[in-house]
Amino acid sequence: MEQMRGKQSIQLENAVYIISHACVTGSKEGEGPLGKKIDCVGKDDMFGQESWELAESAIQQKAALMVLDKAGLSLSKIRYIFAGDLLGQLIATSFGLEEFDVPLFGLYGACSTCGEALALGAMTVSAGYGDYVMAMTSSHYASAEKQFRTPLEYGNQRPLAASWTVTGSGAFILSGKHGRVRISGMTIGKVVDYGIKDALNMGAAMAPAACDTIVQNLKDFERTPEDYDQIITGDLGSVGQKILWDLTMEQGFVIEKNHMDCGMVIYDSEKQDTHAGGSGCGCSAVTLAAYILPLLERGTWKRVLFVPTGALLSTISFNERQSIPGIAHGIVLEHVE
Amino acid sequence: MKINQQMDPKERDKQYNDYVKKVTPTHSLGLCMGKAFLIGGLICVLGQLILNFCETNGLDRETSGSWCSLILVALSVLFTGLNIYPKLAKFGGAGTLVPITGFANSVAASAIEFKKEGQVFGIGAKIFNIAGPVILFGIFSSWVLGLIYWIGGLLGLF
């Protein structure tokens, strides 16, 4: 079977399953709509560490150990880890996983990293390069604010289009061994930049990339939006969602009826004052582990397109007046009996 | 809206930005200004109370002014540390930013945030992360004004 599909997609010939998933979050996420579905909610967002960065590392470590525990696997069974976070030089990942003694691919795709990790992990397993591979991402509200915006105690007002970085990590084990959810294919996204310069309106910056990947996926697999029970973007938020609907409509696809955004389900934006929604590498990963995969395992959804979205900016590019490029990777997840 | 990948990038970016501007919700300007006036006004009233208190207790105008600034700054730093100032700022916006308390908040917040990176490269290097430009351009503009005043004096204008 030809595994390359269309321009940017892959249909995996050898089955790859997500055999285990786990997520760990901070307290705010625990108080949100997904709270009860999250495997572990930390009481203290420092997670017993001395700094926000180390706290994020601790969250990753915890998520990794939990996902192994749930799968009944020991760490030595894991051939490779594909992981990433939002911090400069991926410090949350490297410090979180340094004790693991497992070969690591450190990935950066901003908030789209979860998709990148799952795609590469699935390719690795499908090709026979590993029996068990772990994919994992994390983000932390405080470490992200510190790096990308202002100190936490600095008093300011957030615009309505701003999103709230999720404190949390999601970890997944991919294997050829039979599971209830299969990664059947993927569409790797391009960098798409429509010239948005407002770093507090990331939904608008990322929506064109999400549109590009979704439309390409539909074309490459010759599917219609109705072939998916849900098309799920990572962290476009309420502003980005509206834009995505308009952009895909422009391309001739109506996705309104079966589109959801992880950023909009992880928080109750009214009660929790998060404005447009949640964001960060942890947002899509936690929602996938806590909400999407259980529904796929039960068969409530048969096939979904999971599209984590990333805004590829840095404080330097922003200060140098560059626009914010977006990227999105599409992962096709299917229920199997 | 007619925006797609095949368009000329410049035209597409312009159209897209215009469109995004239309669909992005914003805070109500009138309401924000009202809240800023209220909170900013209250901070100024507090300052006036301190000033009057000092003067009625026998301090001269200049010394009273210094005490007023000192107390407001100290209160702002304390409220920053207690995580109350950000909540006040969320409500009051520029009303908390413009008075001297906003300046103190930006310095204290940076100090707290970067303490983990050490006394020298953390607090020392980053404490004026936000306030730095205000200090630099504040001093520079007062130097420029001083120069104008001096030249004006030489020419007999002032």
Coordinates of C-alpha atoms in Angstrom, one line a residue:
Chain A
M1 CA 0.0 0.0 0.0
E2 CA 1.2 3.5 -0.8
Q3 CA 1.7 5.2 2.5
M4 CA 2.2 8.7 1.1
R5 CA -1.2 10.4 0.6
G6 CA -1.6 13.5 -1.4
K7 CA 0.7 16.4 -0.8
Q8 CA 1.4 16.3 2.9
S9 CA -0.2 13.2 4.4
I10 CA 0.7 9.7 5.5
Q11 CA -1.6 6.7 5.8
L12 CA 0.2 4.3 8.1
E13 CA 0.3 0.8 6.8
N14 CA 1.4 -0.9 10.0
A15 CA -1.1 -0.2 12.8
V16 CA 0.0 2.1 15.6
Y17 CA -2.1 2.3 18.7
I18 CA -2.2 4.7 21.6
I19 CA -2.1 2.0 24.3
S20 CA -1.9 4.3 27.3
H21 CA -2.4 7.9 28.2
A22 CA -2.1 10.0 31.3
C23 CA -2.3 13.7 32.2
V24 CA -1.2 15.8 35.2
T25 CA -2.3 19.4 35.7
G26 CA -2.3 22.3 38.0
S27 CA -5.1 23.3 40.3
K28 CA -6.9 25.7 37.9
E29 CA -7.3 23.0 35.3
G30 CA -8.6 20.7 38.0
E31 CA -11.3 23.2 38.8
G32 CA -12.3 23.3 35.1
P33 CA -14.9 21.3 33.2
L34 CA -12.4 18.4 32.7
G35 CA -11.3 18.3 36.3
K36 CA -12.7 15.0 37.3
K37 CA -11.3 13.3 34.1
I38 CA -7.7 14.4 34.8
D39 CA -5.5 11.6 36.2
C40 CA -3.7 13.8 38.7
V41 CA -4.3 17.4 39.8
G42 CA -1.6 19.1 41.7
K43 CA -2.6 21.0 44.8
D44 CA 0.3 23.3 44.6
D45 CA 1.4 24.7 41.2
M46 CA 5.0 24.6 42.3
F47 CA 4.7 20.8 42.5
G48 CA 7.1 20.9 45.5
Q49 CA 9.9 22.5 43.4
E50 CA 11.9 25.7 43.8
S51 CA 11.1 27.3 40.5
W52 CA 8.3 27.4 37.9
E53 CA 10.6 25.7 35.3
L54 CA 11.4 22.8 37.7
A55 CA 7.7 22.6 38.5
E56 CA 7.0 22.0 34.8
S57 CA 9.7 19.4 34.7
A58 CA 8.2 17.7 37.7
I59 CA 4.8 17.6 35.9
Q60 CA 6.3 15.9 32.9
Q61 CA 8.1 13.4 35.0
K62 CA 4.9 12.6 36.9
A63 CA 2.9 12.3 33.7
A64 CA 5.5 9.9 32.2
L65 CA 5.6 7.7 35.2
M66 CA 1.8 7.6 35.4
V67 CA 1.4 6.6 31.7
L68 CA 3.9 3.8 32.2
D69 CA 2.1 2.7 35.3
K70 CA -1.3 2.7 33.5
A71 CA 0.2 0.6 30.7
G72 CA 1.9 -1.8 33.2
L73 CA 5.2 -1.1 31.5
S74 CA 8.6 -0.4 33.0
L75 CA 10.7 2.5 31.7
S76 CA 13.3 0.2 30.2
K77 CA 10.6 -1.0 27.6
I78 CA 10.4 2.5 26.1
R79 CA 12.6 2.7 23.1
Y80 CA 12.4 6.5 22.4
I81 CA 10.7 9.5 23.9
F82 CA 9.4 12.3 21.7
A83 CA 8.8 15.3 24.0
G84 CA 8.7 19.1 24.1
D85 CA 7.6 22.2 25.9
L86 CA 7.4 26.0 25.4
L87 CA 10.5 27.1 27.3
G88 CA 13.7 28.2 25.7
Q89 CA 16.0 25.3 24.7
L90 CA 13.3 22.9 26.0
I91 CA 14.5 23.0 29.6
A92 CA 11.3 21.6 31.1
T93 CA 11.7 18.5 28.9
S94 CA 15.5 18.0 29.4
F95 CA 15.4 18.5 33.1
G96 CA 12.2 16.5 33.6
L97 CA 13.5 13.5 31.7
E98 CA 17.2 13.5 32.4
E99 CA 16.9 10.8 35.1
F100 CA 15.0 8.5 32.7
D101 CA 17.9 7.1 30.8
V102 CA 15.8 6.7 27.6
P103 CA 16.8 8.1 24.2
L104 CA 15.1 11.4 23.7
F105 CA 14.0 13.5 20.7
G106 CA 13.4 17.0 22.0
L107 CA 10.8 18.8 19.8
Y108 CA 9.7 22.4 19.4
G109 CA 6.5 23.2 17.6
A110 CA 5.1 25.7 20.1
C111 CA 1.7 24.5 21.2
S112 CA 1.5 22.1 18.2
T113 CA 4.2 19.9 19.7
C114 CA 1.8 17.3 20.8
G115 CA 0.9 16.7 17.2
E116 CA 4.5 16.6 16.2
A117 CA 5.4 14.1 18.9
L118 CA 2.5 11.8 18.1
A119 CA 3.3 12.0 14.3
L120 CA 6.9 11.2 14.7
G121 CA 6.3 8.6 17.4
A122 CA 3.7 6.8 15.2
M123 CA 6.1 6.9 12.2
T124 CA 8.8 5.3 14.4
V125 CA 6.6 2.5 15.6
S126 CA 5.0 1.9 12.2
A127 CA 8.5 1.6 10.6
G128 CA 9.5 -0.9 13.2
Y129 CA 12.1 1.3 15.0
G130 CA 10.6 0.8 18.4
D131 CA 8.1 -1.5 20.2
Y132 CA 7.0 1.2 22.6
V133 CA 7.5 4.9 22.1
M134 CA 6.4 7.7 24.4
A135 CA 5.1 11.0 23.2
M136 CA 4.7 13.8 25.7
T137 CA 4.4 17.6 26.0
S138 CA 3.9 20.1 28.8
S139 CA 3.4 23.7 29.6
H140 CA 3.1 25.8 32.8
Y141 CA 1.2 29.0 33.1
A142 CA 3.8 30.7 35.3
S143 CA 6.9 29.6 33.3
A144 CA 5.3 30.7 30.1
E145 CA 4.2 34.0 31.4
K146 CA 7.7 34.6 32.7
Q147 CA 9.3 33.8 29.4
F148 CA 6.8 35.3 26.9
R149 CA 5.1 38.1 28.8
T150 CA 5.4 39.9 32.1
P151 CA 6.2 38.8 35.7
L152 CA 3.1 37.2 37.4
E153 CA 2.6 39.9 40.0
Y154 CA 2.8 42.7 37.5
G155 CA -0.6 44.4 37.3
N156 CA -2.1 44.6 33.8
Q157 CA -5.3 43.9 31.9
R158 CA -5.5 41.0 29.5
P159 CA -7.3 41.6 26.2
L160 CA -10.5 39.5 25.5
A161 CA -8.7 37.6 22.7
A162 CA -5.9 36.5 25.1
S163 CA -5.6 32.9 26.1
W164 CA -4.5 31.2 29.4
T165 CA -1.5 28.9 29.3
V166 CA -2.5 25.5 30.7
T167 CA -0.4 24.1 33.5
G168 CA -0.2 20.5 32.7
S169 CA 1.3 17.6 30.8
G170 CA -0.1 14.8 28.7
A171 CA 1.9 11.6 28.0
F172 CA 1.0 8.8 25.6
I173 CA 2.5 5.4 24.8
L174 CA 2.4 4.3 21.2
S175 CA 2.9 0.7 20.2
G176 CA 2.0 -1.9 17.5
K177 CA 0.4 -3.9 20.2
H178 CA -3.4 -3.8 20.0
G179 CA -5.2 -1.0 21.7
R180 CA -8.6 0.7 21.4
V181 CA -7.4 3.8 19.6
R182 CA -5.4 3.8 16.4
I183 CA -3.3 6.5 14.8
S184 CA -4.2 5.7 11.2
G185 CA -2.7 8.7 9.5
M186 CA -1.4 12.2 9.7
T187 CA -1.0 15.5 7.9
I188 CA 2.1 17.4 8.7
G189 CA 1.5 21.2 8.7
K190 CA 3.4 24.0 7.0
V191 CA 4.4 27.3 8.5
V192 CA 1.6 29.7 7.6
D193 CA 1.9 33.4 8.3
Y194 CA -0.9 35.9 7.5
G195 CA 0.9 38.8 9.1
I196 CA -0.7 39.0 12.5
K197 CA 1.5 40.9 14.9
D198 CA -0.6 40.9 18.1
A199 CA 0.9 38.3 20.5
L200 CA -2.2 38.5 22.6
N201 CA -4.4 37.3 19.8
M202 CA -2.8 33.9 19.0
G203 CA -6.0 32.4 17.8
A204 CA -5.9 34.7 14.9
A205 CA -2.3 34.0 14.2
M206 CA -2.8 30.2 14.3
A207 CA -6.2 29.9 12.5
P208 CA -4.8 30.1 9.0
A209 CA -2.3 27.3 9.8
A210 CA -5.1 25.2 11.2
C211 CA -7.2 25.8 8.2
D212 CA -4.4 24.9 5.9
T213 CA -3.7 21.6 7.6
I214 CA -7.4 20.6 7.9
V215 CA -8.2 21.4 4.3
Q216 CA -5.0 19.6 3.1
N217 CA -6.0 16.6 5.2
L218 CA -9.5 16.5 3.7
K219 CA -8.0 16.8 0.2
D220 CA -5.2 14.3 0.7
F221 CA -7.5 11.6 2.2
E222 CA -10.3 12.6 -0.1
R223 CA -12.6 13.0 2.8
T224 CA -15.3 15.5 3.8
P225 CA -15.6 17.1 7.2
E226 CA -18.5 14.6 7.9
D227 CA -16.1 11.7 7.7
Y228 CA -14.8 12.9 11.1
D229 CA -16.9 12.7 14.2
Q230 CA -14.9 15.7 15.4
I231 CA -12.3 18.0 14.0
I232 CA -10.4 19.1 17.1
T233 CA -8.0 22.0 17.1
G234 CA -5.5 22.6 19.9
D235 CA -5.8 26.1 21.3
L236 CA -7.4 28.5 18.9
G237 CA -9.8 29.8 21.5
S238 CA -13.1 31.4 20.8
V239 CA -11.7 34.1 18.5
G240 CA -9.6 31.7 16.5
Q241 CA -12.5 29.2 16.2
K242 CA -14.7 31.8 14.5
I243 CA -11.8 32.7 12.2
L244 CA -11.1 29.1 11.4
W245 CA -14.8 28.5 10.5
D246 CA -14.7 31.4 8.1
L247 CA -11.4 30.4 6.5
T248 CA -12.4 26.8 5.9
M249 CA -15.8 28.0 4.6
E250 CA -13.8 30.1 2.1
Q251 CA -12.1 26.9 0.9
G252 CA -15.4 25.2 0.5
F253 CA -15.6 23.1 3.7
V254 CA -18.1 23.7 6.5
I255 CA -16.7 22.4 9.8
E256 CA -18.9 24.3 12.2
K257 CA -21.1 21.3 13.1
N258 CA -18.3 19.0 14.2
H259 CA -15.5 21.3 15.3
M260 CA -14.3 21.7 18.8
D261 CA -11.3 23.4 20.3
C262 CA -9.3 22.0 23.3
G263 CA -8.7 25.5 24.6
M264 CA -12.5 26.0 24.9
V265 CA -13.3 22.8 26.8
I266 CA -10.4 22.8 29.3
Y267 CA -11.6 25.9 31.1
D268 CA -14.9 27.5 31.8
S269 CA -14.0 30.9 30.3
E270 CA -16.8 32.8 32.2
K271 CA -16.2 31.4 35.6
Q272 CA -12.4 30.9 35.4
D273 CA -11.7 34.3 33.7
T274 CA -9.6 32.8 31.0
H275 CA -10.9 35.0 28.2
A276 CA -10.5 33.3 24.7
G277 CA -9.6 29.9 26.2
G278 CA -6.6 27.7 27.2
S279 CA -3.4 27.4 25.3
G280 CA 0.1 25.9 25.5
C281 CA 1.6 22.5 24.7
G282 CA -0.3 21.1 27.7
C283 CA -3.7 22.2 26.5
S284 CA -4.1 19.8 23.6
A285 CA -2.2 17.0 25.3
V286 CA -4.3 17.2 28.5
T287 CA -7.5 17.4 26.6
L288 CA -6.5 14.5 24.4
A289 CA -5.6 12.3 27.4
A290 CA -8.5 13.3 29.6
Y291 CA -11.4 13.8 27.2
I292 CA -10.8 12.8 23.5
L293 CA -9.1 9.4 23.9
P294 CA -11.6 8.0 26.5
L295 CA -14.5 8.9 24.0
L296 CA -12.6 7.2 21.2
E297 CA -11.9 4.1 23.3
R298 CA -15.6 3.8 24.2
G299 CA -16.5 4.2 20.6
T300 CA -18.6 7.3 21.1
W301 CA -16.4 8.8 18.4
K302 CA -15.2 6.5 15.6
R303 CA -12.8 8.8 13.9
V304 CA -11.5 12.3 14.8
L305 CA -8.9 14.7 13.3
F306 CA -6.8 16.0 16.1
V307 CA -5.0 19.2 15.1
P308 CA -2.8 20.9 17.7
T309 CA -1.9 24.4 16.7
G310 CA 1.2 26.4 17.5
A311 CA 2.2 30.1 17.3
L312 CA 5.9 30.2 16.4
L313 CA 6.9 33.5 18.0
S314 CA 9.7 34.4 20.4
T315 CA 10.1 37.5 22.5
I316 CA 13.0 38.5 20.2
S317 CA 10.9 38.1 16.9
F318 CA 8.1 40.0 18.6
N319 CA 10.3 42.9 19.7
E320 CA 11.9 43.0 16.2
R321 CA 8.3 43.6 14.9
Q322 CA 8.1 40.2 13.1
S323 CA 4.6 38.7 12.5
I324 CA 3.6 35.5 14.2
P325 CA 3.8 32.4 12.0
G326 CA 1.5 29.5 12.9
I327 CA 1.8 25.7 12.4
A328 CA -0.6 22.9 12.9
H329 CA -0.3 19.1 12.6
G330 CA -3.2 16.8 11.9
I331 CA -3.4 13.4 13.5
V332 CA -6.2 11.0 12.4
L333 CA -7.3 8.9 15.4
E334 CA -9.7 6.0 15.0
H335 CA -11.6 3.8 17.3
V336 CA -10.9 0.1 16.9
E337 CA -12.9 -2.8 18.4
Chain B
M1 CA -14.2 37.6 3.2
K2 CA -12.0 36.4 0.3
I3 CA -8.7 35.3 1.8
N4 CA -6.7 32.3 0.6
Q5 CA -3.2 31.1 0.0
Q6 CA -3.1 31.8 -3.7
M7 CA -3.4 35.6 -3.1
D8 CA -0.6 38.1 -3.2
P9 CA 0.9 37.8 0.3
K10 CA 0.8 41.6 1.0
E11 CA -2.8 42.0 0.0
R12 CA -3.8 38.8 1.8
D13 CA -2.1 39.9 5.1
K14 CA -3.8 43.3 4.9
Q15 CA -7.2 41.9 4.2
Y16 CA -6.7 39.3 6.9
N17 CA -5.6 41.8 9.5
D18 CA -8.6 44.0 8.7
Y19 CA -10.9 41.0 9.0
V20 CA -9.3 39.9 12.3
K21 CA -9.7 43.4 13.7
K22 CA -13.4 43.2 13.0
V23 CA -14.0 39.8 14.6
T24 CA -11.8 40.3 17.7
P25 CA -13.8 41.4 20.7
T26 CA -12.4 44.3 22.8
H27 CA -13.0 45.7 26.2
S28 CA -15.5 48.6 26.4
L29 CA -13.4 51.7 26.3
G30 CA -15.9 53.8 28.3
L31 CA -16.2 51.3 31.1
C32 CA -12.4 50.8 31.3
M33 CA -11.9 54.6 31.5
G34 CA -14.5 54.8 34.2
K35 CA -12.9 52.1 36.3
A36 CA -9.4 53.6 35.7
F37 CA -10.7 57.0 36.9
L38 CA -12.2 55.5 40.0
I39 CA -9.2 53.4 41.1
G40 CA -6.6 56.0 39.9
G41 CA -8.6 58.7 41.7
L42 CA -8.8 56.7 44.9
I43 CA -5.0 56.2 44.9
C44 CA -4.6 60.0 44.4
V45 CA -7.0 60.7 47.2
L46 CA -5.0 58.4 49.5
G47 CA -1.9 60.4 48.5
Q48 CA -3.6 63.6 49.3
L49 CA -4.7 62.3 52.7
I50 CA -1.1 61.3 53.5
L51 CA 0.1 64.7 52.3
N52 CA -2.4 66.6 54.4
F53 CA -1.7 64.4 57.5
C54 CA 2.0 65.2 57.2
E55 CA 1.5 68.9 56.8
T56 CA -0.9 69.2 59.7
N57 CA 1.7 67.4 61.8
G58 CA 4.2 70.1 61.1
L59 CA 6.2 68.9 58.1
D60 CA 6.9 71.3 55.3
R61 CA 5.4 70.8 51.8
E62 CA 8.5 69.2 50.3
T63 CA 9.1 66.8 53.1
S64 CA 5.4 65.9 53.2
G65 CA 5.6 65.1 49.4
S66 CA 8.5 62.8 49.9
W67 CA 6.7 60.9 52.7
C68 CA 3.7 60.7 50.5
S69 CA 5.7 59.1 47.7
L70 CA 7.5 56.8 50.1
I71 CA 4.4 55.5 51.7
L72 CA 2.5 54.9 48.4
V73 CA 5.5 53.0 47.0
A74 CA 5.8 50.9 50.2
L75 CA 2.1 50.1 50.1
S76 CA 2.3 49.2 46.4
V77 CA 5.2 46.9 47.0
L78 CA 3.5 45.3 49.9
F79 CA 0.3 44.8 47.9
T80 CA 2.3 43.3 45.0
G81 CA 3.9 40.8 47.4
L82 CA 0.5 39.9 48.7
N83 CA -0.8 39.4 45.1
I84 CA -3.5 42.1 45.7
Y85 CA -2.1 44.7 43.3
P86 CA -2.5 42.6 40.1
K87 CA -6.2 42.1 41.0
L88 CA -6.6 45.8 41.6
A89 CA -4.9 46.4 38.2
K90 CA -7.1 44.0 36.4
F91 CA -10.0 46.1 37.5
G92 CA -8.5 49.5 37.4
G93 CA -6.2 49.3 34.4
A94 CA -4.3 52.5 33.7
G95 CA -5.7 53.8 37.0
T96 CA -3.2 51.6 38.8
L97 CA -0.5 52.0 36.1
V98 CA -0.1 55.8 35.9
P99 CA 0.4 56.7 39.6
I100 CA 3.7 56.1 41.3
T101 CA 2.3 52.8 42.7
G102 CA 2.2 51.3 39.2
F103 CA 5.9 52.0 38.9
A104 CA 6.6 50.4 42.2
N105 CA 4.5 47.3 41.2
S106 CA 6.5 46.8 38.1
V107 CA 9.8 46.9 40.0
A108 CA 8.6 44.6 42.8
A109 CA 7.0 42.1 40.5
S110 CA 10.2 41.7 38.5
A111 CA 12.2 41.3 41.7
I112 CA 9.9 38.5 42.9
E113 CA 9.8 36.8 39.5
F114 CA 13.6 36.8 38.8
K115 CA 14.8 36.2 42.4
K116 CA 15.3 32.5 41.5
E117 CA 17.9 33.5 38.9
G118 CA 20.1 34.9 41.6
Q119 CA 20.9 38.3 43.3
V120 CA 23.1 39.6 40.5
F121 CA 21.8 38.1 37.2
G122 CA 18.3 37.7 38.5
I123 CA 17.2 40.6 40.7
G124 CA 20.1 42.8 39.8
A125 CA 19.9 42.5 36.0
K126 CA 16.2 42.2 35.6
I127 CA 14.6 44.3 38.4
F128 CA 14.1 47.2 35.9
N129 CA 12.9 44.9 33.1
I130 CA 9.6 46.8 32.8
A131 CA 10.5 50.1 34.6
G132 CA 13.8 50.5 32.8
P133 CA 12.5 52.3 29.8
V134 CA 10.5 54.7 32.0
I135 CA 13.7 55.5 34.0
L136 CA 15.9 55.9 30.9
F137 CA 13.5 58.1 28.9
G138 CA 12.3 59.9 31.9
I139 CA 15.9 61.0 32.7
F140 CA 16.6 61.7 29.1
S141 CA 13.6 63.9 28.6
S142 CA 14.3 65.8 31.8
W143 CA 17.8 66.4 30.5
V144 CA 16.4 67.7 27.2
L145 CA 14.0 70.0 29.0
G146 CA 16.9 71.2 31.2
L147 CA 19.0 72.0 28.1
I148 CA 16.1 74.0 26.6
Y149 CA 15.7 75.8 29.9
W150 CA 19.4 76.6 30.1
I151 CA 19.5 77.9 26.5
G152 CA 16.3 79.8 27.0
G153 CA 18.0 81.4 30.1
L154 CA 21.0 82.4 28.1
L155 CA 18.7 84.0 25.5
G156 CA 16.8 85.8 28.2
L157 CA 13.6 84.0 27.5
F158 CA 12.9 82.6 31.0

